Amino acid sequence: MINEVKSFVNENNIALSPFKVQPAQIAEIIQLIDDNIISSSGAKSIFKFYTEGNTKSAIAVAEALNLVQSSDTDELSSWIEQVLAKYPDKVKEYQNGKKGNINLFMVK
């Protein structure tokens, strides 16, 4: 997060004193990362949200932007099964050596 703060301050040529993002907001983002609720790229999105003057809690922003990560293996397995079932032809192509379509199955 420190890199995000420094970049924002430098790019916008502002001092830290009138900085829109409050220390408590940054702490909340860091806590979400530490708790494996969001990724570092998700944290950047929440930080950007705050730099625009928004005041929702970090978890509310994460939920609104669909940034909450899941570590529930049953839930993840269910999602994988759904994707594989939705694209059986692409799964078959991959199994037959067409490795280029692996990106279809990746979440970004």
Coordinates of N, CA and C in Angstrom, one line a residue:
M1 N 0.8 -1.2 0.0 CA 0.0 0.0 0.0 C 0.9 1.3 0.0
I2 N 2.0 1.2 0.6 CA 2.9 2.4 0.7 C 3.2 2.9 -0.8
N3 N 3.4 1.9 -1.7 CA 3.8 2.3 -3.0 C 2.6 3.0 -3.7
E4 N 1.4 2.5 -3.4 CA 0.2 3.2 -4.0 C 0.0 4.6 -3.5
V5 N 0.3 4.8 -2.2 CA 0.2 6.1 -1.6 C 1.2 7.0 -2.2
K6 N 2.5 6.5 -2.2 CA 3.5 7.4 -2.8 C 3.3 7.7 -4.2
S7 N 2.9 6.8 -5.0 CA 2.6 7.0 -6.4 C 1.5 8.1 -6.6
F8 N 0.4 7.9 -5.9 CA -0.7 8.8 -6.0 C -0.3 10.3 -5.6
V9 N 0.5 10.4 -4.5 CA 0.9 11.7 -4.0 C 1.9 12.3 -5.1
N10 N 2.8 11.5 -5.6 CA 3.7 12.0 -6.6 C 3.1 12.4 -7.9
E11 N 2.2 11.5 -8.4 CA 1.5 11.8 -9.7 C 0.6 13.0 -9.6
N12 N 0.0 13.2 -8.5 CA -0.9 14.4 -8.3 C -0.3 15.6 -7.7
N13 N 1.0 15.5 -7.4 CA 1.8 16.6 -6.9 C 1.1 17.2 -5.7
I14 N 0.8 16.4 -4.7 CA 0.1 16.9 -3.5 C 0.9 16.5 -2.2
A15 N 0.7 17.2 -1.2 CA 1.3 16.8 0.1 C 0.4 15.8 0.8
L16 N 1.0 15.2 1.8 CA 0.2 14.2 2.6 C -0.8 14.8 3.5
S17 N -0.6 16.0 3.9 CA -1.5 16.7 4.8 C -2.9 16.8 4.3
P18 N -3.2 17.3 3.0 CA -4.6 17.3 2.6 C -5.0 16.0 1.9
F19 N -4.3 15.0 2.1 CA -4.5 13.7 1.4 C -5.9 13.2 1.7
K20 N -6.6 12.8 0.7 CA -8.0 12.4 0.9 C -8.2 11.0 1.6
V21 N -7.2 10.1 1.4 CA -7.3 8.8 2.0 C -6.8 8.9 3.5
Q22 N -7.7 8.5 4.4 CA -7.4 8.6 5.8 C -6.5 7.3 6.2
P23 N -5.7 7.5 7.2 CA -4.9 6.4 7.7 C -5.8 5.2 8.1
A24 N -6.9 5.4 8.7 CA -7.8 4.3 9.1 C -8.3 3.5 7.8
Q25 N -8.5 4.2 6.7 CA -8.9 3.6 5.5 C -7.8 2.7 5.0
I26 N -6.6 3.2 5.0 CA -5.5 2.4 4.6 C -5.3 1.2 5.5
A27 N -5.4 1.4 6.8 CA -5.3 0.3 7.7 C -6.4 -0.8 7.4
E28 N -7.6 -0.4 7.1 CA -8.6 -1.3 6.8 C -8.3 -2.1 5.6
I29 N -7.8 -1.5 4.5 CA -7.3 -2.2 3.3 C -6.3 -3.2 3.7
I30 N -5.3 -2.8 4.4 CA -4.2 -3.7 4.8 C -4.7 -4.9 5.6
Q31 N -5.7 -4.6 6.5 CA -6.3 -5.7 7.3 C -7.0 -6.8 6.4
L32 N -7.7 -6.3 5.3 CA -8.3 -7.2 4.4 C -7.3 -8.0 3.6
I33 N -6.2 -7.4 3.3 CA -5.1 -8.2 2.7 C -4.6 -9.3 3.6
D34 N -4.3 -8.8 4.8 CA -3.7 -9.8 5.9 C -4.7 -10.9 6.2
D35 N -6.0 -10.6 6.1 CA -7.0 -11.7 6.4 C -7.3 -12.5 5.1
N36 N -6.6 -12.3 4.0 CA -6.8 -13.0 2.7 C -8.2 -12.8 2.2
I37 N -8.8 -11.6 2.5 CA -10.1 -11.4 2.0 C -10.1 -10.7 0.6
I38 N -9.0 -9.9 0.3 CA -8.8 -9.3 -1.0 C -7.3 -9.6 -1.4
S39 N -7.0 -9.4 -2.7 CA -5.7 -9.5 -3.2 C -5.0 -8.1 -3.2
S40 N -3.7 -8.1 -3.5 CA -3.1 -6.8 -3.5 C -3.6 -6.0 -4.7
S41 N -4.0 -6.6 -5.8 CA -4.6 -5.9 -6.9 C -6.0 -5.4 -6.5
G42 N -6.7 -6.1 -5.7 CA -8.0 -5.7 -5.2 C -7.8 -4.5 -4.2
A43 N -6.7 -4.5 -3.5 CA -6.4 -3.4 -2.6 C -6.2 -2.1 -3.4
K44 N -5.5 -2.2 -4.5 CA -5.3 -1.1 -5.4 C -6.6 -0.4 -5.9
S45 N -7.5 -1.3 -6.2 CA -8.8 -0.8 -6.6 C -9.6 -0.1 -5.5
I46 N -9.5 -0.6 -4.3 CA -10.1 0.0 -3.2 C -9.5 1.4 -2.9
F47 N -8.1 1.4 -2.9 CA -7.4 2.6 -2.7 C -7.8 3.7 -3.7
K48 N -7.9 3.3 -5.0 CA -8.3 4.2 -6.0 C -9.7 4.8 -5.7
F49 N -10.6 3.9 -5.3 CA -11.9 4.3 -4.9 C -11.9 5.4 -3.8
Y50 N -11.0 5.2 -2.8 CA -10.8 6.2 -1.8 C -10.2 7.5 -2.3
T51 N -9.3 7.4 -3.2 CA -8.7 8.7 -3.7 C -9.7 9.5 -4.4
E52 N -10.8 9.0 -4.8 CA -11.9 9.7 -5.5 C -12.8 10.4 -4.5
G53 N -12.5 10.2 -3.2 CA -13.3 10.9 -2.2 C -14.4 10.0 -1.6
N54 N -14.5 8.8 -1.9 CA -15.5 7.9 -1.4 C -15.2 7.5 0.0
T55 N -16.2 7.2 0.8 CA -16.0 7.0 2.2 C -16.6 5.6 2.7
K56 N -17.1 4.8 1.8 CA -17.6 3.5 2.3 C -16.4 2.7 2.9
S57 N -16.8 1.7 3.7 CA -15.8 0.8 4.4 C -15.1 0.0 3.3
A58 N -13.9 -0.4 3.6 CA -13.1 -1.2 2.6 C -13.8 -2.5 2.2
I59 N -14.4 -3.1 3.2 CA -15.2 -4.4 2.9 C -16.4 -4.1 2.0
A60 N -17.1 -3.0 2.3 CA -18.2 -2.7 1.5 C -17.8 -2.4 0.0
V61 N -16.7 -1.7 -0.2 CA -16.1 -1.5 -1.5 C -15.7 -2.8 -2.2
A62 N -15.0 -3.6 -1.4 CA -14.6 -4.9 -1.9 C -15.8 -5.8 -2.4
E63 N -16.8 -5.8 -1.6 CA -18.0 -6.5 -2.0 C -18.7 -5.9 -3.2
A64 N -18.8 -4.6 -3.2 CA -19.5 -3.9 -4.4 C -18.7 -4.1 -5.7
L65 N -17.4 -4.1 -5.6 CA -16.5 -4.3 -6.8 C -16.2 -5.8 -7.1
N66 N -16.8 -6.7 -6.3 CA -16.6 -8.1 -6.5 C -15.1 -8.5 -6.3
L67 N -14.5 -8.0 -5.3 CA -13.1 -8.2 -5.1 C -12.8 -9.2 -3.9
V68 N -13.9 -9.7 -3.3 CA -13.7 -10.6 -2.2 C -13.3 -12.0 -2.7
Q69 N -12.2 -12.5 -2.1 CA -11.6 -13.8 -2.5 C -12.3 -14.9 -1.7
S70 N -12.3 -16.0 -2.3 CA -12.9 -17.2 -1.5 C -11.8 -18.2 -1.4
S71 N -11.7 -18.8 -0.2 CA -10.7 -19.9 0.0 C -11.5 -21.1 0.4
D72 N -12.8 -21.1 0.2 CA -13.6 -22.3 0.5 C -13.5 -23.2 -0.7
T73 N -12.8 -24.4 -0.4 CA -12.5 -25.3 -1.5 C -13.7 -25.9 -2.1
D74 N -14.8 -26.1 -1.4 CA -16.0 -26.6 -1.9 C -16.6 -25.6 -2.9
E75 N -16.6 -24.3 -2.5 CA -17.2 -23.3 -3.4 C -16.3 -23.2 -4.6
L76 N -15.0 -23.2 -4.5 CA -14.1 -23.1 -5.6 C -14.3 -24.3 -6.6
S77 N -14.4 -25.4 -6.0 CA -14.7 -26.6 -6.9 C -16.0 -26.5 -7.6
S78 N -17.0 -26.0 -7.0 CA -18.3 -25.8 -7.6 C -18.1 -24.9 -8.8
W79 N -17.4 -23.8 -8.6 CA -17.2 -22.8 -9.7 C -16.4 -23.4 -10.9
I80 N -15.4 -24.2 -10.5 CA -14.6 -24.9 -11.6 C -15.5 -25.8 -12.4
E81 N -16.3 -26.6 -11.7 CA -17.2 -27.6 -12.4 C -18.2 -26.8 -13.3
Q82 N -18.7 -25.7 -12.8 CA -19.6 -24.9 -13.7 C -18.9 -24.4 -14.9
V83 N -17.7 -23.9 -14.8 CA -17.0 -23.4 -16.0 C -16.7 -24.5 -16.9
L84 N -16.2 -25.6 -16.4 CA -15.9 -26.8 -17.3 C -17.1 -27.3 -18.0
A85 N -18.2 -27.3 -17.3 CA -19.5 -27.8 -17.9 C -20.0 -26.8 -19.0
K86 N -19.7 -25.5 -18.8 CA -20.2 -24.5 -19.7 C -19.4 -24.6 -21.0
Y87 N -18.2 -25.0 -21.0 CA -17.3 -25.0 -22.2 C -16.7 -26.4 -22.5
P88 N -17.5 -27.4 -22.7 CA -17.0 -28.7 -22.9 C -16.1 -28.8 -24.1
D89 N -16.5 -28.1 -25.2 CA -15.7 -28.1 -26.4 C -14.3 -27.5 -26.2
K90 N -14.2 -26.5 -25.4 CA -12.9 -25.8 -25.1 C -12.1 -26.8 -24.2
V91 N -12.7 -27.5 -23.3 CA -12.0 -28.4 -22.4 C -11.4 -29.5 -23.3
K92 N -12.2 -30.0 -24.2 CA -11.7 -31.1 -25.1 C -10.6 -30.6 -26.0
E93 N -10.7 -29.4 -26.5 CA -9.6 -28.8 -27.3 C -8.3 -28.7 -26.5
Y94 N -8.4 -28.3 -25.2 CA -7.3 -28.2 -24.3 C -6.7 -29.6 -24.1
Q95 N -7.5 -30.6 -23.9 CA -7.0 -31.9 -23.6 C -6.4 -32.5 -24.9
N96 N -6.7 -32.0 -26.0 CA -6.1 -32.5 -27.3 C -4.9 -31.6 -27.7
G97 N -4.4 -30.8 -26.8 CA -3.2 -30.1 -27.0 C -3.3 -28.6 -27.3
K98 N -4.5 -28.1 -27.5 CA -4.6 -26.6 -27.8 C -4.5 -25.9 -26.4
K99 N -3.3 -25.6 -26.0 CA -3.0 -25.0 -24.7 C -3.3 -23.5 -24.7
G100 N -3.4 -22.9 -25.9 CA -3.7 -21.4 -25.9 C -5.0 -21.0 -25.3
N101 N -5.9 -21.9 -25.3 CA -7.2 -21.4 -24.7 C -7.3 -21.6 -23.2
I102 N -6.2 -21.8 -22.5 CA -6.2 -21.9 -21.1 C -6.7 -20.6 -20.4
N103 N -6.4 -19.5 -21.1 CA -6.8 -18.2 -20.6 C -8.3 -18.0 -20.4
L104 N -9.1 -18.8 -21.2 CA -10.5 -18.8 -21.1 C -11.0 -19.2 -19.7
F105 N -10.2 -20.1 -19.1 CA -10.6 -20.6 -17.8 C -9.9 -19.9 -16.6
M106 N -9.2 -18.8 -16.9 CA -8.6 -18.0 -15.8 C -9.4 -16.8 -15.5
V107 N -9.4 -16.5 -14.2 CA -10.1 -15.3 -13.7 C -9.0 -14.2 -13.6
K108 N -9.3 -13.0 -14.0 CA -8.4 -11.9 -13.9 C -9.0 -10.8 -13.1

